Coordinates of C-alpha atoms in Angstrom, one line a residue:
M108 CA 124.2 107.6 167.0
W109 CA 124.7 105.3 164.0
G110 CA 121.0 105.1 162.9
Y111 CA 119.8 101.9 165.1
P112 CA 117.0 100.4 163.1
Y113 CA 115.3 99.8 166.5
S114 CA 113.4 101.7 169.1
P115 CA 115.7 104.3 171.8
D116 CA 114.2 102.2 174.2
K117 CA 115.8 98.9 172.2
E118 CA 118.9 100.7 171.4
L119 CA 119.6 101.6 175.2
E120 CA 118.8 97.4 176.1
D121 CA 121.1 96.7 173.6
L122 CA 124.1 98.9 174.6
K123 CA 123.7 98.0 178.2
R124 CA 123.6 94.2 177.1
Y125 CA 126.8 95.0 175.2
R126 CA 128.5 96.7 178.0
R127 CA 128.2 93.5 180.3
I128 CA 129.8 91.7 177.6
L129 CA 132.8 94.1 177.2
E130 CA 133.1 94.1 181.4
L131 CA 133.0 90.5 181.0
R132 CA 135.9 90.5 178.5
Y133 CA 137.8 93.1 180.3
K134 CA 137.9 90.7 183.7
M135 CA 139.2 88.0 181.5
I136 CA 142.2 90.3 180.0
E137 CA 142.9 91.6 183.8
T138 CA 143.0 88.0 184.7
E139 CA 145.5 87.2 181.7
L140 CA 147.7 90.2 182.7
R141 CA 148.3 88.9 186.3
Y142 CA 149.2 85.7 184.9
L143 CA 151.6 87.4 182.4
G144 CA 152.7 89.3 185.5
E145 CA 153.7 86.3 187.5
K146 CA 155.3 84.6 184.5
I147 CA 157.7 87.6 183.7
K148 CA 158.5 87.7 187.5
I149 CA 159.7 83.9 187.2
L150 CA 161.5 84.6 184.5
R151 CA 163.5 87.6 185.6
E152 CA 164.4 85.7 188.4
Y153 CA 165.8 83.0 186.3
I154 CA 167.8 85.0 184.3
K155 CA 169.3 86.8 187.4
E156 CA 170.2 83.3 189.4
F157 CA 171.6 81.7 186.0
S158 CA 173.0 84.4 184.1
S159 CA 176.4 83.6 184.4
L160 CA 175.6 80.1 182.6
G161 CA 174.7 81.8 179.1
P162 CA 171.3 81.5 177.5
S163 CA 170.1 78.2 176.9
P164 CA 167.4 76.9 174.3
Q165 CA 166.3 74.8 177.1
Y166 CA 165.5 76.7 180.0
M167 CA 161.5 77.1 178.9
F168 CA 161.4 73.3 179.7
S169 CA 162.9 73.6 183.0
V170 CA 161.1 76.8 184.5
P171 CA 158.3 75.9 186.6
L172 CA 155.7 78.5 185.4
P173 CA 152.2 78.6 187.2
P174 CA 149.6 77.5 185.1
S175 CA 147.5 80.1 183.3
P176 CA 144.2 80.9 184.8
Y177 CA 143.3 81.8 181.0
Q178 CA 143.5 78.1 180.1
Q179 CA 140.8 77.5 182.2
M180 CA 138.4 79.8 181.0
P181 CA 136.6 79.2 177.6
P182 CA 137.8 80.9 174.4
Y183 CA 135.9 84.2 173.7
P184 CA 133.8 83.5 172.0
Q185 CA 133.7 79.8 172.1
Y186 CA 131.6 77.3 169.5
P187 CA 132.2 73.7 170.5
V188 CA 129.6 71.2 169.1
Q189 CA 127.8 68.8 171.1
M190 CA 125.5 66.6 169.2
P191 CA 124.0 63.9 171.9
S192 CA 121.5 61.7 171.0
F193 CA 118.1 63.2 171.3
P194 CA 115.8 61.9 174.1
S195 CA 112.9 59.6 173.3
R196 CA 109.3 61.2 172.9
E197 CA 108.1 60.0 176.3
T198 CA 110.6 61.8 178.3
M199 CA 110.4 65.0 176.4
E200 CA 106.7 65.4 176.2
L201 CA 105.7 69.1 177.4
K202 CA 102.5 69.7 179.3
G203 CA 101.6 73.2 180.1
R204 CA 102.4 76.5 178.8
H205 CA 106.1 76.9 177.2
R206 CA 107.7 79.2 174.9
I207 CA 110.4 77.7 172.7
V208 CA 112.6 79.7 170.8
V209 CA 114.8 77.8 168.0
A210 CA 117.7 78.8 166.2
T211 CA 116.9 78.5 162.5
Q212 CA 118.4 78.9 159.0
G213 CA 115.8 81.0 157.8
P214 CA 112.4 82.8 158.5
K215 CA 110.0 80.0 157.5
G216 CA 108.8 78.9 160.5
L217 CA 108.3 75.1 161.2
D218 CA 109.0 74.4 157.7
D219 CA 112.7 76.0 158.5
I220 CA 116.0 74.2 159.3
V221 CA 117.4 73.9 162.6
S222 CA 120.5 76.1 162.8
P223 CA 123.7 74.4 163.2
V224 CA 125.1 77.1 166.0
F225 CA 123.3 79.2 168.5
G226 CA 124.9 82.4 168.9
R227 CA 125.1 83.1 165.1
A228 CA 122.3 81.5 164.0
P229 CA 120.2 83.7 161.3
F230 CA 116.8 83.7 162.6
F231 CA 114.9 82.7 165.6
T232 CA 111.4 80.9 165.3
I233 CA 109.3 81.6 168.6
I234 CA 107.1 79.1 169.3
D235 CA 104.1 79.5 172.1
V236 CA 102.7 76.1 173.0
E237 CA 100.3 74.8 175.4
D238 CA 99.5 71.3 176.5
G239 CA 101.3 70.2 173.5
E240 CA 99.6 72.3 170.7
I241 CA 100.9 75.4 169.0
K242 CA 99.2 78.5 169.7
N243 CA 101.5 81.0 168.1
I244 CA 104.7 81.2 165.8
E245 CA 107.1 84.0 164.8
T246 CA 110.3 84.5 163.5
V247 CA 112.8 87.3 164.5
E248 CA 116.1 88.3 163.1
N249 CA 119.4 87.8 165.3
R250 CA 120.2 91.2 165.5
Y251 CA 123.7 89.9 167.4
G252 CA 124.7 87.4 164.9
M253 CA 127.1 89.9 163.0
M254 CA 128.8 91.1 166.2
P255 CA 132.4 90.7 166.4
G256 CA 132.6 88.7 169.5
G257 CA 130.3 87.1 172.4
A258 CA 127.5 86.4 170.2
G259 CA 126.5 83.8 171.8
I260 CA 126.7 85.7 175.4
A261 CA 124.3 88.3 173.8
V262 CA 122.1 85.9 172.4
A263 CA 121.6 83.9 175.5
Q264 CA 120.7 87.0 177.6
Y265 CA 118.3 87.8 174.6
M266 CA 116.5 84.8 175.3
R267 CA 115.5 86.1 178.9
D268 CA 113.8 89.3 177.1
L269 CA 111.8 86.7 174.5
K270 CA 110.8 85.3 177.8
A271 CA 111.7 81.8 176.5
D272 CA 111.8 78.7 178.7
I273 CA 112.9 76.2 176.4
V274 CA 115.9 76.8 173.5
I275 CA 116.7 74.7 170.8
A276 CA 120.0 74.7 168.2
G277 CA 122.6 72.2 166.8
S278 CA 124.8 73.2 169.2
F279 CA 125.7 75.3 171.9
G280 CA 129.0 77.5 173.3
Q281 CA 129.8 76.7 177.2
N282 CA 129.1 80.2 178.1
S283 CA 125.6 80.5 176.4
I284 CA 124.8 77.1 178.2
N285 CA 126.2 78.5 181.6
I286 CA 124.1 82.0 181.1
L287 CA 120.9 79.9 180.0
E288 CA 120.8 77.7 183.1
N289 CA 121.5 80.1 185.4
M290 CA 118.5 82.1 184.1
G291 CA 116.4 78.7 184.4
I292 CA 115.9 78.3 180.7
R293 CA 116.5 74.7 179.4
T294 CA 118.8 73.8 176.4
I295 CA 118.1 71.2 174.1
V296 CA 120.4 69.8 171.2
M297 CA 118.5 68.9 167.9
P298 CA 120.1 68.0 164.3
P299 CA 120.1 70.6 161.7
T300 CA 117.0 69.1 160.1
Q301 CA 113.6 70.6 159.8
L302 CA 112.0 71.9 162.2
N303 CA 108.5 70.4 162.4
S304 CA 110.1 66.9 162.0
N305 CA 112.3 67.9 165.0
L306 CA 109.0 69.2 167.3
K307 CA 107.6 65.7 167.1
N308 CA 110.1 64.8 169.4
L309 CA 108.7 67.0 171.7
G310 CA 105.3 65.9 171.9
I311 CA 104.0 68.8 169.8
K312 CA 100.8 68.8 167.5
L313 CA 102.3 70.6 164.3
E314 CA 98.9 71.9 163.6
K315 CA 98.4 75.7 164.6
K316 CA 95.5 76.2 166.8

């Protein structure tokens, strides 16, 4: 191997997750190849039918090409920024036990800044809350942040391993949102400001118990 810094079990887990990401990309490439095949077929029929007329610079505007299925898929990776207004405190007050994972800029816990992005956030701050009171806080480094592609998807799946039921970041890619929602994990968009001030909007008491 390449000197993986974590345990063999964790390395195996990460490799399996990365394999799923590659399989998804492979399916997307297969879909695009089928589309290109249809496009080539149409252009060949056009050339065969109108070869006697000579080349025309306008042919691309007149040949009816099928819509690309790839255009219906989000780019890989995708980082659209969503900044909706944050809900009021009354609608967001937490009851019961929750594990909140926040994408943050550093390892400073409640004093840190919410990361403007999710998949490539430098750190994640994990907050265990019960009836609005903080029970435990820890910070982990984002081991997937430097992946060449698919960081958002890998991190979204990592949230399940962390047993998160709420994930907070400054923005989420659509791929990440889809995966998190399918796993029953709620996503909340917060402005990239200090975490402790943001948590007040969730009705969380900032003193650790």
